[in-house]
mmCIF file of C-alpha atoms in Angstrom:
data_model
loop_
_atom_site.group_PDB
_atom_site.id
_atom_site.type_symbol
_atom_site.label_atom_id
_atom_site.label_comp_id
_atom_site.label_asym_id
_atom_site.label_seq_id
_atom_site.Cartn_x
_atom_site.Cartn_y
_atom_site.Cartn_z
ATOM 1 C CA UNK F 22 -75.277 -96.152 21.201
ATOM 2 C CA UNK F 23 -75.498 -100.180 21.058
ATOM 3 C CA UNK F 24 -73.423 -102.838 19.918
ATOM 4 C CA UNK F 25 -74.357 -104.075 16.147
ATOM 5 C CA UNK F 26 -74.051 -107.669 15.065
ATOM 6 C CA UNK F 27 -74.086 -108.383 11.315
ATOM 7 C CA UNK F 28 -74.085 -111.756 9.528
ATOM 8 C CA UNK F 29 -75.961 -114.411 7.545
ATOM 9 C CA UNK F 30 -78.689 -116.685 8.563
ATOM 10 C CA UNK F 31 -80.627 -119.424 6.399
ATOM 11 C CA UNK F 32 -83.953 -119.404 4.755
ATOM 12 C CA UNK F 33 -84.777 -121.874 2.504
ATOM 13 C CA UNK F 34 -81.619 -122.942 1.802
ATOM 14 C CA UNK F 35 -80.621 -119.320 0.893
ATOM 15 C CA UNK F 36 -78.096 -117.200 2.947
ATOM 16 C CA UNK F 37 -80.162 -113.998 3.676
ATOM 17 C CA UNK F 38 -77.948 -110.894 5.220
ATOM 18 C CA UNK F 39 -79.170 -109.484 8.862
ATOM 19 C CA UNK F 40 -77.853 -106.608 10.972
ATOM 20 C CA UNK F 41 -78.932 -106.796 14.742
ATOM 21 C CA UNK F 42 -78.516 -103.630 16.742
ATOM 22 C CA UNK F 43 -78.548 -104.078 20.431
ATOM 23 C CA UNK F 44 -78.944 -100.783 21.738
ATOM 24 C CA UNK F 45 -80.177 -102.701 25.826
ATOM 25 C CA UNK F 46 -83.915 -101.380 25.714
ATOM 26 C CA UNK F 47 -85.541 -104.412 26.186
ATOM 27 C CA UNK F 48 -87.862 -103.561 22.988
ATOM 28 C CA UNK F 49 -87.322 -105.352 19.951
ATOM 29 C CA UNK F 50 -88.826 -103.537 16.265
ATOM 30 C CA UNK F 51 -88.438 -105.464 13.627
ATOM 31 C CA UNK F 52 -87.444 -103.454 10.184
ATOM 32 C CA UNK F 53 -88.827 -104.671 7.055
ATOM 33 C CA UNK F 54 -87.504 -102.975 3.798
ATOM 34 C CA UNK F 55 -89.996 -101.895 0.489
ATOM 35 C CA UNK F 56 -89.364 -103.543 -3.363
ATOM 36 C CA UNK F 57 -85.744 -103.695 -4.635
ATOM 37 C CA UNK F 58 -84.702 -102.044 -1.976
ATOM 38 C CA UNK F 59 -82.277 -103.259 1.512
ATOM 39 C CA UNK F 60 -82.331 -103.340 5.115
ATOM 40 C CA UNK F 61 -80.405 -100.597 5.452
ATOM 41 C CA UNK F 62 -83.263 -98.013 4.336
ATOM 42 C CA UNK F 63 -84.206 -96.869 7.609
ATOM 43 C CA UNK F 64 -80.634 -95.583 7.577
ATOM 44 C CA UNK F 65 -81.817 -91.749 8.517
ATOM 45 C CA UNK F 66 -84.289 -93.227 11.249
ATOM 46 C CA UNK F 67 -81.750 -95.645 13.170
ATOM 47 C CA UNK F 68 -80.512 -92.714 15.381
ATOM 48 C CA UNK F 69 -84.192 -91.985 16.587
ATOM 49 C CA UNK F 70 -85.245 -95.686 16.706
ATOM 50 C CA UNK F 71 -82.367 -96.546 18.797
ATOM 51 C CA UNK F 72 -83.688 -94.252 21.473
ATOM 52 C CA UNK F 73 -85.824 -96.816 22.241
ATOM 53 C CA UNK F 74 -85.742 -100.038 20.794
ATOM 54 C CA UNK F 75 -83.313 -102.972 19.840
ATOM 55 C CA UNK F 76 -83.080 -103.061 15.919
ATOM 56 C CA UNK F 77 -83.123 -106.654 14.027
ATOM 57 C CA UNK F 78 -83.192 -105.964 10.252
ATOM 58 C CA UNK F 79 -81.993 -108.311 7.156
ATOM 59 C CA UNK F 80 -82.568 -108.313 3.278
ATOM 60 C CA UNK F 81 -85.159 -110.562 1.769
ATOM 61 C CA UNK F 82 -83.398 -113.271 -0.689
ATOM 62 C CA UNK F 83 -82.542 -111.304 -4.038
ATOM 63 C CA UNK F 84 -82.378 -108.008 -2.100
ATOM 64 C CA UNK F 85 -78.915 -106.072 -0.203
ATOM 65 C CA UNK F 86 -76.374 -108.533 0.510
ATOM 66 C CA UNK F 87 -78.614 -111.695 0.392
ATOM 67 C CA UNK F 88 -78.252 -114.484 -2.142
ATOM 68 C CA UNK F 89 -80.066 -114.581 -5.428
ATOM 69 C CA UNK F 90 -83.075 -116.720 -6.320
ATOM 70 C CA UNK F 91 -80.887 -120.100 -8.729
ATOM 71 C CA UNK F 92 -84.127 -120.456 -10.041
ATOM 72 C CA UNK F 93 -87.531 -120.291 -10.920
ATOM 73 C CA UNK F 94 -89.553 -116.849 -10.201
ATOM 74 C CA UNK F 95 -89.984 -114.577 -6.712
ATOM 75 C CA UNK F 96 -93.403 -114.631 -5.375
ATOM 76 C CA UNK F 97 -94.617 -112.360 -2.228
ATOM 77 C CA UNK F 98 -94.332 -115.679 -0.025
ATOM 78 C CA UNK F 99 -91.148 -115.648 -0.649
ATOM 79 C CA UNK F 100 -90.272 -112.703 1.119
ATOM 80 C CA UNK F 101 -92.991 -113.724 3.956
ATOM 81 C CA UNK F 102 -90.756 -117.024 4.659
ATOM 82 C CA UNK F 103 -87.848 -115.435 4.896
ATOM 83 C CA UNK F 104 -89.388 -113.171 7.276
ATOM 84 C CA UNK F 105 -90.625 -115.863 9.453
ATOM 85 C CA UNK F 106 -87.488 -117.313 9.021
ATOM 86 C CA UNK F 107 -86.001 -114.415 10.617
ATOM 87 C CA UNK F 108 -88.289 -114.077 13.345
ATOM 88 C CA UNK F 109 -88.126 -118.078 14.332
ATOM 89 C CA UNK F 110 -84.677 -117.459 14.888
ATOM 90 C CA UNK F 111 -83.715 -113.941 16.402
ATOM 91 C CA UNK F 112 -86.714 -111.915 17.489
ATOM 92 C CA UNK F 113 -88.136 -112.786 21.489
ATOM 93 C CA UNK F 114 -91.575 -113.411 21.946
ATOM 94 C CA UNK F 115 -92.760 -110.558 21.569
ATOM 95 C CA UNK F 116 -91.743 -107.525 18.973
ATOM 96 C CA UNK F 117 -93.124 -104.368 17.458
ATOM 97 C CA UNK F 118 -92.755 -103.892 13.344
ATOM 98 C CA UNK F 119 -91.831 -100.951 11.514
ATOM 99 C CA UNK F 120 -92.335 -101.501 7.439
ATOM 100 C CA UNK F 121 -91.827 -99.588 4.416
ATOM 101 C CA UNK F 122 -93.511 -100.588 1.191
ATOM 102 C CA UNK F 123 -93.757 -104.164 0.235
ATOM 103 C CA UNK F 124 -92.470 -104.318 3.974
ATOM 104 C CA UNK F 125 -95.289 -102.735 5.404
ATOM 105 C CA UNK F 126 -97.525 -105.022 3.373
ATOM 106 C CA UNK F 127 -95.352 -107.757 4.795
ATOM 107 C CA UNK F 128 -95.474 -106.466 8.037
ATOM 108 C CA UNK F 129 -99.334 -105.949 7.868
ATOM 109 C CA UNK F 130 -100.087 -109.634 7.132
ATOM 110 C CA UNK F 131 -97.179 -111.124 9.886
ATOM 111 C CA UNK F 132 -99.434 -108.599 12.067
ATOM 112 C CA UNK F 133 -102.572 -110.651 11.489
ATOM 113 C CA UNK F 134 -101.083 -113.822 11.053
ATOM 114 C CA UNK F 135 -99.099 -113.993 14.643
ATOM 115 C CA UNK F 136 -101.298 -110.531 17.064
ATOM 116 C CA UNK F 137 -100.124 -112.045 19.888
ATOM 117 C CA UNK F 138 -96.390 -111.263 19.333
ATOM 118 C CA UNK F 139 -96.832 -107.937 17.645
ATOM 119 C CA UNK F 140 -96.885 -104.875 19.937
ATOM 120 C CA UNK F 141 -97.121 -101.926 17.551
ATOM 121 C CA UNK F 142 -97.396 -102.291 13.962
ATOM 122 C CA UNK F 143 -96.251 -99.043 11.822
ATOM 123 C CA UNK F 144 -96.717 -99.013 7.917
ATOM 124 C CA UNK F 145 -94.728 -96.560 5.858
ATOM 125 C CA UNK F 146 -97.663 -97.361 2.818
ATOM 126 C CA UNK F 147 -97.646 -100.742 1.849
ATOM 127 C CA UNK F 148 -101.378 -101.343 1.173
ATOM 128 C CA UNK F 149 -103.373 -102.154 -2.357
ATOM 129 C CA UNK F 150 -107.251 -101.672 -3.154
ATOM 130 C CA UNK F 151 -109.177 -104.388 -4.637
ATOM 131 C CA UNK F 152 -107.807 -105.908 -7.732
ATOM 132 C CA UNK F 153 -109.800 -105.548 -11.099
ATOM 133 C CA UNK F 154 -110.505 -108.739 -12.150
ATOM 134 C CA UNK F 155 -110.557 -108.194 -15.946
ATOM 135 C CA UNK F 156 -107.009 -106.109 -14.976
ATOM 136 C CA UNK F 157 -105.600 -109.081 -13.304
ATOM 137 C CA UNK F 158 -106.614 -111.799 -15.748
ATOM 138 C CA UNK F 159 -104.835 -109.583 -18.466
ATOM 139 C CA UNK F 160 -101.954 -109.132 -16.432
ATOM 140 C CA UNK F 161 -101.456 -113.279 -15.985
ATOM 141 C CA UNK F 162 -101.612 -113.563 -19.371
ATOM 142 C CA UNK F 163 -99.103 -111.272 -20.065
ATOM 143 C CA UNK F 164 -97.149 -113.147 -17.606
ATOM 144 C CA UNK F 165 -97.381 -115.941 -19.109
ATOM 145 C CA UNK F 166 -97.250 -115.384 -22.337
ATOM 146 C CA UNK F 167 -93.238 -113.422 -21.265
ATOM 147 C CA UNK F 168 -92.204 -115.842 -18.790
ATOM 148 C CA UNK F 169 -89.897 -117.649 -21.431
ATOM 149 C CA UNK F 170 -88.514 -114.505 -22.909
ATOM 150 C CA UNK F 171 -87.826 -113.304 -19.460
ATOM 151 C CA UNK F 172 -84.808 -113.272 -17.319
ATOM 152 C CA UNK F 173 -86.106 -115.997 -15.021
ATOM 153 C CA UNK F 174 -84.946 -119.778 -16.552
ATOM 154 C CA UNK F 175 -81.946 -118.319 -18.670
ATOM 155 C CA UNK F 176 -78.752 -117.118 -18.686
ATOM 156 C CA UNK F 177 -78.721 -113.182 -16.667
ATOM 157 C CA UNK F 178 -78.468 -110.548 -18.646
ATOM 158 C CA UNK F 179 -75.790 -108.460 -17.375
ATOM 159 C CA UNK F 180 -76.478 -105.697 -15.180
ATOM 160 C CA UNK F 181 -75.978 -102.002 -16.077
ATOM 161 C CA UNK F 182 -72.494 -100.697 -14.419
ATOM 162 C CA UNK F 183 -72.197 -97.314 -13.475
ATOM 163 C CA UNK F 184 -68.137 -95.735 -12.808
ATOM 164 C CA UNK F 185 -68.924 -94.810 -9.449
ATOM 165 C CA UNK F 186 -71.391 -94.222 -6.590
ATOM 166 C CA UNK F 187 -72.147 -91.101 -7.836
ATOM 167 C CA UNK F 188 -73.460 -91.813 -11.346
ATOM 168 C CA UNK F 189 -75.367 -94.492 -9.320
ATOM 169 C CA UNK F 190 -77.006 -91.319 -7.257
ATOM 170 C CA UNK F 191 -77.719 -89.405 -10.630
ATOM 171 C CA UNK F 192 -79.774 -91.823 -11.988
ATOM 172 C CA UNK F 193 -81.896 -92.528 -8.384
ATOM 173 C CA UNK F 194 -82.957 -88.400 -8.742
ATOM 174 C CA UNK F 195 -86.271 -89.185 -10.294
ATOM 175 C CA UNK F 196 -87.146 -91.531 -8.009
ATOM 176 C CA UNK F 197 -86.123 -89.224 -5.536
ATOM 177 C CA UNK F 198 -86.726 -85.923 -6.938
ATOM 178 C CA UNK F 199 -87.054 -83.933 -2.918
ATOM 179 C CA UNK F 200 -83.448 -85.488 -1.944
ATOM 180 C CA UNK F 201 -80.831 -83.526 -1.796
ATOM 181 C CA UNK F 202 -77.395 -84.968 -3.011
ATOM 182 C CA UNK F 203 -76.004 -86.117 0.118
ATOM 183 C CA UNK F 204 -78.717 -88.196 0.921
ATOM 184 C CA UNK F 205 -78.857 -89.086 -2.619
ATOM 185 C CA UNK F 206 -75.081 -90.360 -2.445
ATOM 186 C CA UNK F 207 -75.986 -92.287 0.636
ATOM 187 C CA UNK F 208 -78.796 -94.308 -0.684
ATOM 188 C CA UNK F 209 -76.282 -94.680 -3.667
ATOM 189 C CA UNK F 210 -74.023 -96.464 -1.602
ATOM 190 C CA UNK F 211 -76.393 -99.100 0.288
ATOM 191 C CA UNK F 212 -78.128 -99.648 -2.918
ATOM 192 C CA UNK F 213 -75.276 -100.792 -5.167
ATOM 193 C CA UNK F 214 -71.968 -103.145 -5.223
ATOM 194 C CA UNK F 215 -68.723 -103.200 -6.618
ATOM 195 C CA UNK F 216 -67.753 -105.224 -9.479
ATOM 196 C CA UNK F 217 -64.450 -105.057 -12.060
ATOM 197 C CA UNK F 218 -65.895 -102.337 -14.122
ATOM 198 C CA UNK F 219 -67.634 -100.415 -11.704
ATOM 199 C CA UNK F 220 -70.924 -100.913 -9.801
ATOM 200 C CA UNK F 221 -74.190 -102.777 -9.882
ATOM 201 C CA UNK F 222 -77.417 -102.328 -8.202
ATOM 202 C CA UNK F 223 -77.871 -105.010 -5.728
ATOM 203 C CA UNK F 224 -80.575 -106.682 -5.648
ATOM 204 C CA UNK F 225 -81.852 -109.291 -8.785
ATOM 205 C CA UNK F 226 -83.582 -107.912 -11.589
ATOM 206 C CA UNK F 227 -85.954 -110.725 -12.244
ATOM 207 C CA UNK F 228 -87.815 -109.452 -9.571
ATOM 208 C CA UNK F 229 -88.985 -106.968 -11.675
ATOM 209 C CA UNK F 230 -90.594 -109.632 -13.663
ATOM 210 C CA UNK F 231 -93.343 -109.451 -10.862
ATOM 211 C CA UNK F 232 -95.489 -112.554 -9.613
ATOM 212 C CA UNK F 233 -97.896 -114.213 -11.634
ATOM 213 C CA UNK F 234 -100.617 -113.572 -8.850
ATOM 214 C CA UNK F 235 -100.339 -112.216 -5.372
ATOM 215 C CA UNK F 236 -102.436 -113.815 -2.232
ATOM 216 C CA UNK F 237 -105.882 -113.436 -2.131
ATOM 217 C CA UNK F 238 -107.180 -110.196 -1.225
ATOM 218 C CA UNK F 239 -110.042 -111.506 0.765
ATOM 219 C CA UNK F 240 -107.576 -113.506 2.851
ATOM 220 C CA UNK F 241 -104.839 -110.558 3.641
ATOM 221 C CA UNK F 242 -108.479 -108.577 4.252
ATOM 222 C CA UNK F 243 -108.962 -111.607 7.271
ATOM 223 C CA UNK F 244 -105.319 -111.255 8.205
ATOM 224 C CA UNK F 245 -105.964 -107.423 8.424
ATOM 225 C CA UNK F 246 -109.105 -107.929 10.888
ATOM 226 C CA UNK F 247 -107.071 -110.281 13.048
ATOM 227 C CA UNK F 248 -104.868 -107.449 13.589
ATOM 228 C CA UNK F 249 -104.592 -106.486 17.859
ATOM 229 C CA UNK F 250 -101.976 -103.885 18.341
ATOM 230 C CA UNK F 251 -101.869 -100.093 17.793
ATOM 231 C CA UNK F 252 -101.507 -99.341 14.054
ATOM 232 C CA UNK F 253 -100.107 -96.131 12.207
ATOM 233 C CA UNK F 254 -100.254 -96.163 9.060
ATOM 234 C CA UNK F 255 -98.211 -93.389 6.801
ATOM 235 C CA UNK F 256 -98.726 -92.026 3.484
ATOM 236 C CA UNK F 257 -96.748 -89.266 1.639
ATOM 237 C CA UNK F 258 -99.347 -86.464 0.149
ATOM 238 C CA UNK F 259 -97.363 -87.096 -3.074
ATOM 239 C CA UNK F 260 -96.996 -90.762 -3.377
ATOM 240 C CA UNK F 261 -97.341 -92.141 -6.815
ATOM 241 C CA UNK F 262 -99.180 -95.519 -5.301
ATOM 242 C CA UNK F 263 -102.144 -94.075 -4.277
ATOM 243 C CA UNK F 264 -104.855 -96.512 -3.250
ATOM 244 C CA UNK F 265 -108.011 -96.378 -5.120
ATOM 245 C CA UNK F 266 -110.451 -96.717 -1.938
ATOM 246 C CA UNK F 267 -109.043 -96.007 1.424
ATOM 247 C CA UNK F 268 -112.012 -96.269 2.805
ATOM 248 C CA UNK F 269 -112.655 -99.587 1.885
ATOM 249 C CA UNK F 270 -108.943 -101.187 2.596
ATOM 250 C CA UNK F 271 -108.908 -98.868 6.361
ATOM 251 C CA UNK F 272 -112.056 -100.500 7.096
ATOM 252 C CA UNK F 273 -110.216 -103.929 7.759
ATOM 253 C CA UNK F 274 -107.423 -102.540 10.430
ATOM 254 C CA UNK F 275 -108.734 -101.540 14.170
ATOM 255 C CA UNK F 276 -106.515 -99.339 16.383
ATOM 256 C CA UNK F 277 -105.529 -97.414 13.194
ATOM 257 C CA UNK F 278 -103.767 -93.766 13.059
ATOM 258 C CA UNK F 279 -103.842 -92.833 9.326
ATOM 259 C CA UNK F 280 -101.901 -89.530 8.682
ATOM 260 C CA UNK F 281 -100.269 -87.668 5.061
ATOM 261 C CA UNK F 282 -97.167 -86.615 5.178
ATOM 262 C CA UNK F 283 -96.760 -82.822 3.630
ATOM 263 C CA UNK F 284 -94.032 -82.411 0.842
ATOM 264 C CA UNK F 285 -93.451 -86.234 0.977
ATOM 265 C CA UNK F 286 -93.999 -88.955 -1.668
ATOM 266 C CA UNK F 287 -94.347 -92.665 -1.336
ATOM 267 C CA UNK F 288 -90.326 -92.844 0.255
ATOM 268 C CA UNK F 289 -91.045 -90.016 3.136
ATOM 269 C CA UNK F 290 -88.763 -91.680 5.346
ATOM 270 C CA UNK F 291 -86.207 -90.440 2.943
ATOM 271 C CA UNK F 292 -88.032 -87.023 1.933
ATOM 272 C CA UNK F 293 -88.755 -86.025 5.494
ATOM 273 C CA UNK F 294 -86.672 -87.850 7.977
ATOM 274 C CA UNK F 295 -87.390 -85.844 10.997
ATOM 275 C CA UNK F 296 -91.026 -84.652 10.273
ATOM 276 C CA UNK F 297 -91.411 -88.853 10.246
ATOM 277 C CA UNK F 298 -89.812 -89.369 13.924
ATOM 278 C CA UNK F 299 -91.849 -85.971 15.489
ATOM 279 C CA UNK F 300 -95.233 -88.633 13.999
ATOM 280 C CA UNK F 301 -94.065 -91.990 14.971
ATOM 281 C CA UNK F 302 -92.203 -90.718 18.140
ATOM 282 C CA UNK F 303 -96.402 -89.399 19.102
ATOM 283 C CA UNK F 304 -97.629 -92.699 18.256
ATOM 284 C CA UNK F 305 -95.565 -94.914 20.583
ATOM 285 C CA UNK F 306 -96.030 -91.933 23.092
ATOM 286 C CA UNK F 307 -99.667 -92.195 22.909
ATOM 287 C CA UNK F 308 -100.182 -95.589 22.918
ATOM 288 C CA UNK F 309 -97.355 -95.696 25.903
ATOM 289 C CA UNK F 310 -95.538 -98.616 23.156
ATOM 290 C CA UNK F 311 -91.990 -96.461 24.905
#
């Protein structure tokens, strides 16, 4: 079913990797992928998603098969611009968002920021209480304090190789501990590269050097109120990023379907693939979104 297009576009004067997936339902849904991760995470979902939309995905500089950050340090609007970069040039007027992660948090904001585009707006987590100031002012310091002794500014330090996919897979199992190999082994594949000695994870390990700060939680709470379409939001009943009041971050989204996902932590589109389509597959049923 459809006819993919893959290639590269531009975004800041980095070539970023998209996939396009034109499957003629007149519906586009926008894919946004979590943290160190790639476009191609939805990978067990694309089947069910294709039923009835158009799929335009791509990897965030310093993620997939996008270029690296030459210099200086990856901040959240970094991501965000190549998003908008993305949508600027390939998405029509009017789209529905699907994100996982740091792309639902992504997704959450572009949600706020443009409601009259957005026609459904589906977060696979992607949401964070209110910071602790005496946390955060402790974290900066650390920050700063590492920023010269980190990757970022000198020369990389070489990546760990593994011999083959499959090593690759053994060391994702604790990340992924419901997965059972063959899913494993596919993840594996999208995740990692090959180089002369074996293969690489591919996306840039400064970004786990983390931001100094992150944008204002008062303003993403605005961006969250601004919000028009029909939200679902998705949590797995073992996710180890649980937020520390619901309550209080829920209160800033209208239109909102909040359910758990049983036996699934905070990657259930990989620990429960089909229990995931039966919920989202209601939502855009409900809301008549398909």
């Amino acid at each position: 079913m459809g006819k993919t297009v893959k290639g590269t576009f531009e975004s800041g004067g980095y070539k970023l990797s998209y996939s396009i997936r034109n499957n003629g339902k007149g519906r586009a849904l926008l894919l946004l992928h979590g943290f160190m991760d790639s476009s191609d995470t939805f990978v067990f979902q694309e089947e069910f998603l294709s039923e009835f939309f158009d799929l335009y995905r791509f990897d965030y500089r310093g993620h997939g098969d996008s270029e690296w950050l030459r210099e200086g340090f990856y901040h959240f609007m970094l991501p965000l611009v190549d998003t908008q970069s993305f949508i600027s040039k390939f998405l029509p007027e009017k789209f529905h968002i699907l994100g996982h992660s740091m792309g639902g948090g992504l997704g959450s904001r572009i949600a706020g920021l443009v409601p009259e585009r957005v026609e459904s707006l589906v977060c696979l987590e992607g949401f964070s209480s209110l910071p602790n100031p005496e946390k955060e002012r402790k974290r900066f310091r650390s920050w700063l304090e590492t920023w010269e002794n980190s990757l970022a500014g000198r020369e990389r330090k070489r990546q760990k190789s593994f011999r083959n996919v499959e090593e690759a897979a053994s060391r994702l199992s604790p990340v992924y501990p419901r997965l059972p190999k063959e899913r494993l082994l596919v993840i594996a594949t999208y995740l990692t590269k090959p180089v002369e000695d074996g293969f690489v994870w591919k996306s840039d390990p400064i970004y786990k050097s983390g931001p100094p700060v992150f944008i204002s939680p008062q303003f993403t709470r605005h961006l969250w109120e601004n919000v028009s379409c029909p939200v679902l939001v998705i949590y797995g009943k073992e996710t180890n990023l649980p937020l520390d009041d619901p309550k209080e971050v829920f209160s800033h989204l209208r239109n909102l379907t909040y359910i758990e996902l049983e036996d699934a932590g905070h990657n259930m589109h990989h620990d429960r693939p089909d229990l995931l389509a039966k919920v989202m597959g209601e939502f855009y049923f409900k809301n008549s979104l398909v």
